[in-house]
Amino acid sequence: MKTAANLAFFSLFLFSCGGDADNTEENNDSEVTIETLDSTEYLVEEEIVDPLYSTVEDYGQITSKEQLISEFGEEYLVDGESWYAEGTERFDKTVLTNPENGQVIKYLWKEDGNTLNHIEVNYYIRDEHFSILGTQVISCECGVSTGMSLQDLREWNGADFSFSGLAWDYAGRIFEEEGTRIAECPIQFILSFDYEIEVPEEYRGMLSDQRFITSDEITQGAPVLVNMLTYRPAEE
């Protein structure tokens, strides 16, 4: 009888030990799973990097057409020409569509067709027929970006400023005043109406070759924005 009882007790003991072993194995599996998740999260964070090109000044590091082709490849470049000063000034151009972020950047070359004259970054992305395909917000290191409203630009500048009227060859050019943030920033800003809306009647007087100032009544609330940033390399 004692022997049978001892066997029963011993079997019960083995069963209990087996149960504990199973629980321990499950706990070990759980710990491994947690460590794996932590490791995965760490790897994802390591893969997040800032793009090499994002600001206007970043693109200004490229100073020749040869360098532009070497950096991005010809498949992302479209050559053409641009005319200025009421059709009297011509530049060869290359339009880059950055494959990493979709930014569209226009490079304009000097007479040799290879040396950078200046870079233009537009808020509106257009096709060859000048139809709007979309918009893009690109910044400069001064803190101004395409698409910024006239009111926000005035606030950023910290003072009123004057600019030429809109919708002509010299439209939206800002007259720099010494000591202002606009004058101190090496990037040139060009203004335009918001082309995605119909301009209200009360602002159509700005469609002229007159000079306006941000304190003028007509400019208050006007649907005017920063349409273009222009970068010019420093003269050697």
Short mmCIF file of C-alpha atoms in Angstrom, two decimals:
data_model
loop_
_atom_site.label_atom_id
_atom_site.label_comp_id
_atom_site.label_asym_id
_atom_site.label_seq_id
_atom_site.Cartn_x
_atom_site.Cartn_y
_atom_site.Cartn_z
CA MET A 1 0.00 0.00 0.00
CA LYS A 2 2.78 2.35 0.92
CA THR A 3 4.55 1.46 -2.30
CA ALA A 4 1.45 2.28 -4.37
CA ALA A 5 0.97 5.52 -2.53
CA ASN A 6 4.57 6.45 -3.06
CA LEU A 7 4.28 5.71 -6.77
CA ALA A 8 1.18 7.87 -7.01
CA PHE A 9 2.90 10.69 -5.19
CA PHE A 10 5.99 10.36 -7.39
CA SER A 11 3.85 10.46 -10.55
CA LEU A 12 2.05 13.53 -9.29
CA PHE A 13 5.40 15.14 -8.59
CA LEU A 14 6.61 14.43 -12.13
CA PHE A 15 3.41 15.85 -13.59
CA SER A 16 3.84 19.03 -11.59
CA CYS A 17 7.43 19.38 -12.69
CA GLY A 18 6.41 18.86 -16.29
CA GLY A 19 3.83 21.62 -15.95
CA ASP A 20 6.41 24.01 -14.55
CA ALA A 21 8.76 23.20 -17.39
CA ASP A 22 6.06 24.02 -19.93
CA ASN A 23 5.38 27.37 -18.26
CA THR A 24 9.06 28.18 -18.20
CA GLU A 25 9.32 27.42 -21.91
CA GLU A 26 6.36 29.68 -22.65
CA ASN A 27 7.92 32.49 -20.62
CA ASN A 28 11.19 32.10 -22.49
CA ASP A 29 9.32 32.32 -25.80
CA SER A 30 7.63 35.52 -24.66
CA GLU A 31 10.95 37.07 -23.69
CA VAL A 32 12.46 36.23 -27.07
CA THR A 33 9.48 37.77 -28.87
CA ILE A 34 9.82 41.02 -26.92
CA GLU A 35 13.52 41.23 -27.66
CA THR A 36 12.85 40.64 -31.38
CA LEU A 37 10.28 43.47 -31.50
CA ASP A 38 12.68 45.84 -29.76
CA SER A 39 15.40 44.93 -32.23
CA THR A 40 13.06 45.48 -35.18
CA GLU A 41 12.02 48.90 -33.91
CA TYR A 42 15.66 49.86 -33.51
CA LEU A 43 16.44 48.86 -37.09
CA VAL A 44 13.53 50.90 -38.47
CA GLU A 45 14.74 53.99 -36.63
CA GLU A 46 18.21 53.49 -38.07
CA GLU A 47 16.81 53.56 -41.62
CA ILE A 48 15.26 57.04 -41.25
CA VAL A 49 17.67 59.54 -42.84
CA ASP A 50 17.31 63.11 -44.04
CA PRO A 51 17.22 63.56 -47.84
CA LEU A 52 20.42 64.80 -49.41
CA TYR A 53 18.55 67.46 -51.41
CA SER A 54 15.56 69.37 -50.02
CA THR A 55 16.29 73.12 -49.69
CA VAL A 56 17.13 75.51 -52.51
CA GLU A 57 20.66 75.83 -51.16
CA ASP A 58 21.08 72.05 -51.30
CA TYR A 59 20.45 72.11 -55.04
CA GLY A 60 22.81 75.07 -55.33
CA GLN A 61 25.69 72.75 -54.50
CA ILE A 62 25.41 71.55 -58.10
CA THR A 63 27.15 74.17 -60.22
CA SER A 64 27.44 72.52 -63.64
CA LYS A 65 25.32 70.45 -66.00
CA GLU A 66 27.93 67.70 -65.94
CA GLN A 67 27.60 67.49 -62.16
CA LEU A 68 23.80 67.46 -62.39
CA ILE A 69 23.85 64.52 -64.83
CA SER A 70 26.36 62.66 -62.69
CA GLU A 71 24.28 63.16 -59.54
CA PHE A 72 20.80 62.27 -60.85
CA GLY A 73 21.16 60.66 -64.28
CA GLU A 74 19.78 61.90 -67.60
CA GLU A 75 16.47 60.03 -67.20
CA TYR A 76 15.34 62.59 -64.59
CA LEU A 77 16.37 65.66 -66.61
CA VAL A 78 14.60 67.58 -69.40
CA ASP A 79 16.45 70.21 -71.42
CA GLY A 80 14.89 73.33 -72.95
CA GLU A 81 15.13 77.10 -72.99
CA SER A 82 13.63 80.00 -71.05
CA TRP A 83 13.09 83.60 -72.15
CA TYR A 84 13.12 86.70 -69.93
CA ALA A 85 13.00 90.50 -70.10
CA GLU A 86 9.99 90.56 -72.44
CA GLY A 87 11.56 87.97 -74.72
CA THR A 88 14.97 89.61 -75.10
CA GLU A 89 17.06 87.36 -72.84
CA ARG A 90 17.45 83.61 -73.41
CA PHE A 91 18.88 80.84 -71.22
CA ASP A 92 19.37 77.13 -71.77
CA LYS A 93 17.68 75.24 -68.96
CA THR A 94 17.53 71.76 -67.48
CA VAL A 95 14.54 70.76 -65.38
CA LEU A 96 15.25 68.15 -62.72
CA THR A 97 12.56 65.95 -61.17
CA ASN A 98 14.20 64.56 -58.04
CA PRO A 99 13.37 60.80 -57.98
CA GLU A 100 13.61 60.68 -54.17
CA ASN A 101 11.08 63.37 -53.27
CA GLY A 102 9.46 64.53 -56.53
CA GLN A 103 10.76 68.10 -56.22
CA VAL A 104 10.98 69.92 -59.56
CA ILE A 105 13.97 72.23 -59.90
CA LYS A 106 14.93 74.41 -62.87
CA TYR A 107 18.64 74.96 -63.60
CA LEU A 108 19.55 77.80 -65.97
CA TRP A 109 22.98 77.79 -67.59
CA LYS A 110 25.38 80.46 -68.75
CA GLU A 111 26.30 80.82 -72.42
CA ASP A 112 28.64 77.83 -72.29
CA GLY A 113 25.60 75.62 -71.59
CA ASN A 114 27.31 73.98 -68.61
CA THR A 115 28.00 76.56 -65.89
CA LEU A 116 25.20 77.44 -63.47
CA ASN A 117 23.70 80.91 -63.87
CA HIS A 118 20.84 80.51 -61.39
CA ILE A 119 18.22 78.11 -60.03
CA GLU A 120 14.46 78.63 -59.95
CA VAL A 121 12.07 76.77 -57.69
CA ASN A 122 8.37 77.33 -58.39
CA TYR A 123 5.33 76.69 -56.22
CA TYR A 124 3.29 75.58 -59.24
CA ILE A 125 4.38 72.55 -61.23
CA ARG A 126 3.31 73.00 -64.86
CA ASP A 127 3.39 70.99 -68.06
CA GLU A 128 4.70 72.12 -71.46
CA HIS A 129 1.40 73.90 -72.11
CA PHE A 130 1.74 75.87 -68.85
CA SER A 131 -1.17 74.02 -67.26
CA ILE A 132 -0.91 73.48 -63.50
CA LEU A 133 -0.19 69.85 -62.57
CA GLY A 134 0.29 70.43 -58.85
CA THR A 135 2.15 72.45 -56.25
CA GLN A 136 5.28 71.99 -54.17
CA VAL A 137 6.52 73.53 -50.94
CA ILE A 138 10.29 74.00 -50.99
CA SER A 139 12.15 76.13 -48.45
CA CYS A 140 15.34 78.13 -48.29
CA GLU A 141 17.61 78.30 -45.26
CA CYS A 142 16.33 81.80 -44.44
CA GLY A 143 12.95 80.31 -43.53
CA VAL A 144 10.84 81.30 -46.55
CA SER A 145 9.12 78.66 -48.67
CA THR A 146 7.14 78.52 -51.89
CA GLY A 147 3.42 78.87 -51.22
CA MET A 148 3.96 81.20 -48.22
CA SER A 149 1.25 83.86 -48.12
CA LEU A 150 1.95 87.58 -48.52
CA GLN A 151 0.78 88.13 -44.95
CA ASP A 152 3.11 85.45 -43.56
CA LEU A 153 6.03 86.85 -45.56
CA ARG A 154 5.33 90.31 -44.10
CA GLU A 155 5.32 88.83 -40.60
CA TRP A 156 8.54 86.93 -41.25
CA ASN A 157 10.23 90.09 -42.57
CA GLY A 158 9.18 92.06 -39.50
CA ALA A 159 8.40 95.16 -41.57
CA ASP A 160 6.31 96.27 -44.54
CA PHE A 161 7.89 95.95 -47.96
CA SER A 162 7.02 97.03 -51.49
CA PHE A 163 6.71 94.93 -54.63
CA SER A 164 5.82 95.31 -58.28
CA GLY A 165 2.30 94.59 -59.53
CA LEU A 166 1.33 91.16 -60.78
CA ALA A 167 0.78 89.45 -64.15
CA TRP A 168 3.51 91.02 -66.33
CA ASP A 169 7.15 90.22 -67.12
CA TYR A 170 8.57 91.87 -63.99
CA ALA A 171 5.63 90.93 -61.79
CA GLY A 172 5.88 90.27 -58.09
CA ARG A 173 9.47 91.38 -57.63
CA ILE A 174 10.22 92.62 -54.12
CA PHE A 175 12.13 95.85 -53.57
CA GLU A 176 14.71 95.12 -50.91
CA GLU A 177 15.22 97.62 -48.11
CA GLU A 178 18.48 97.62 -46.19
CA GLY A 179 18.34 96.06 -42.76
CA THR A 180 15.31 93.86 -43.44
CA ARG A 181 15.34 90.07 -43.44
CA ILE A 182 14.38 90.08 -47.12
CA ALA A 183 17.49 92.12 -47.97
CA GLU A 184 19.74 89.95 -45.82
CA CYS A 185 18.55 86.68 -47.36
CA PRO A 186 20.57 85.74 -50.48
CA ILE A 187 17.51 84.09 -52.06
CA GLN A 188 15.22 86.23 -54.22
CA PHE A 189 11.46 85.91 -53.76
CA ILE A 190 8.88 86.39 -56.52
CA LEU A 191 5.18 86.86 -55.73
CA SER A 192 2.06 85.93 -57.67
CA PHE A 193 -1.65 85.51 -57.18
CA ASP A 194 -2.93 82.14 -56.08
CA TYR A 195 -3.64 80.70 -59.53
CA GLU A 196 -5.83 77.92 -58.18
CA ILE A 197 -8.64 80.34 -57.32
CA GLU A 198 -10.44 83.09 -59.22
CA VAL A 199 -9.01 86.42 -58.12
CA PRO A 200 -11.71 88.44 -56.33
CA GLU A 201 -12.70 91.69 -58.02
CA GLU A 202 -11.36 93.89 -55.21
CA TYR A 203 -7.78 92.69 -55.81
CA ARG A 204 -7.66 92.90 -59.60
CA GLY A 205 -6.17 96.38 -59.41
CA MET A 206 -2.92 94.62 -58.47
CA LEU A 207 -2.74 93.25 -62.02
CA SER A 208 -0.61 96.13 -63.27
CA ASP A 209 2.94 97.45 -63.48
CA GLN A 210 2.45 99.65 -60.43
CA ARG A 211 4.34 99.46 -57.15
CA PHE A 212 2.49 98.24 -54.05
CA ILE A 213 3.37 98.07 -50.37
CA THR A 214 2.10 95.55 -47.85
CA SER A 215 0.53 98.33 -45.80
CA ASP A 216 -1.72 99.37 -48.75
CA GLU A 217 -5.39 98.65 -48.19
CA ILE A 218 -5.64 96.68 -51.44
CA THR A 219 -3.02 94.17 -50.29
CA GLN A 220 -4.81 93.31 -47.04
CA GLY A 221 -6.08 89.75 -47.36
CA ALA A 222 -5.01 89.55 -51.01
CA PRO A 223 -4.58 85.95 -52.29
CA VAL A 224 -0.89 86.56 -53.03
CA LEU A 225 1.85 84.06 -52.29
CA VAL A 226 5.53 83.33 -52.82
CA ASN A 227 5.54 81.71 -56.24
CA MET A 228 9.26 81.41 -56.86
CA LEU A 229 12.59 81.22 -55.03
CA THR A 230 15.64 82.15 -57.07
CA TYR A 231 19.14 81.08 -56.08
CA ARG A 232 22.25 82.62 -57.61
CA PRO A 233 25.74 81.25 -56.87
CA ALA A 234 28.14 83.57 -55.11
CA GLU A 235 30.43 85.47 -57.46
CA GLU A 236 34.02 84.30 -57.33
#
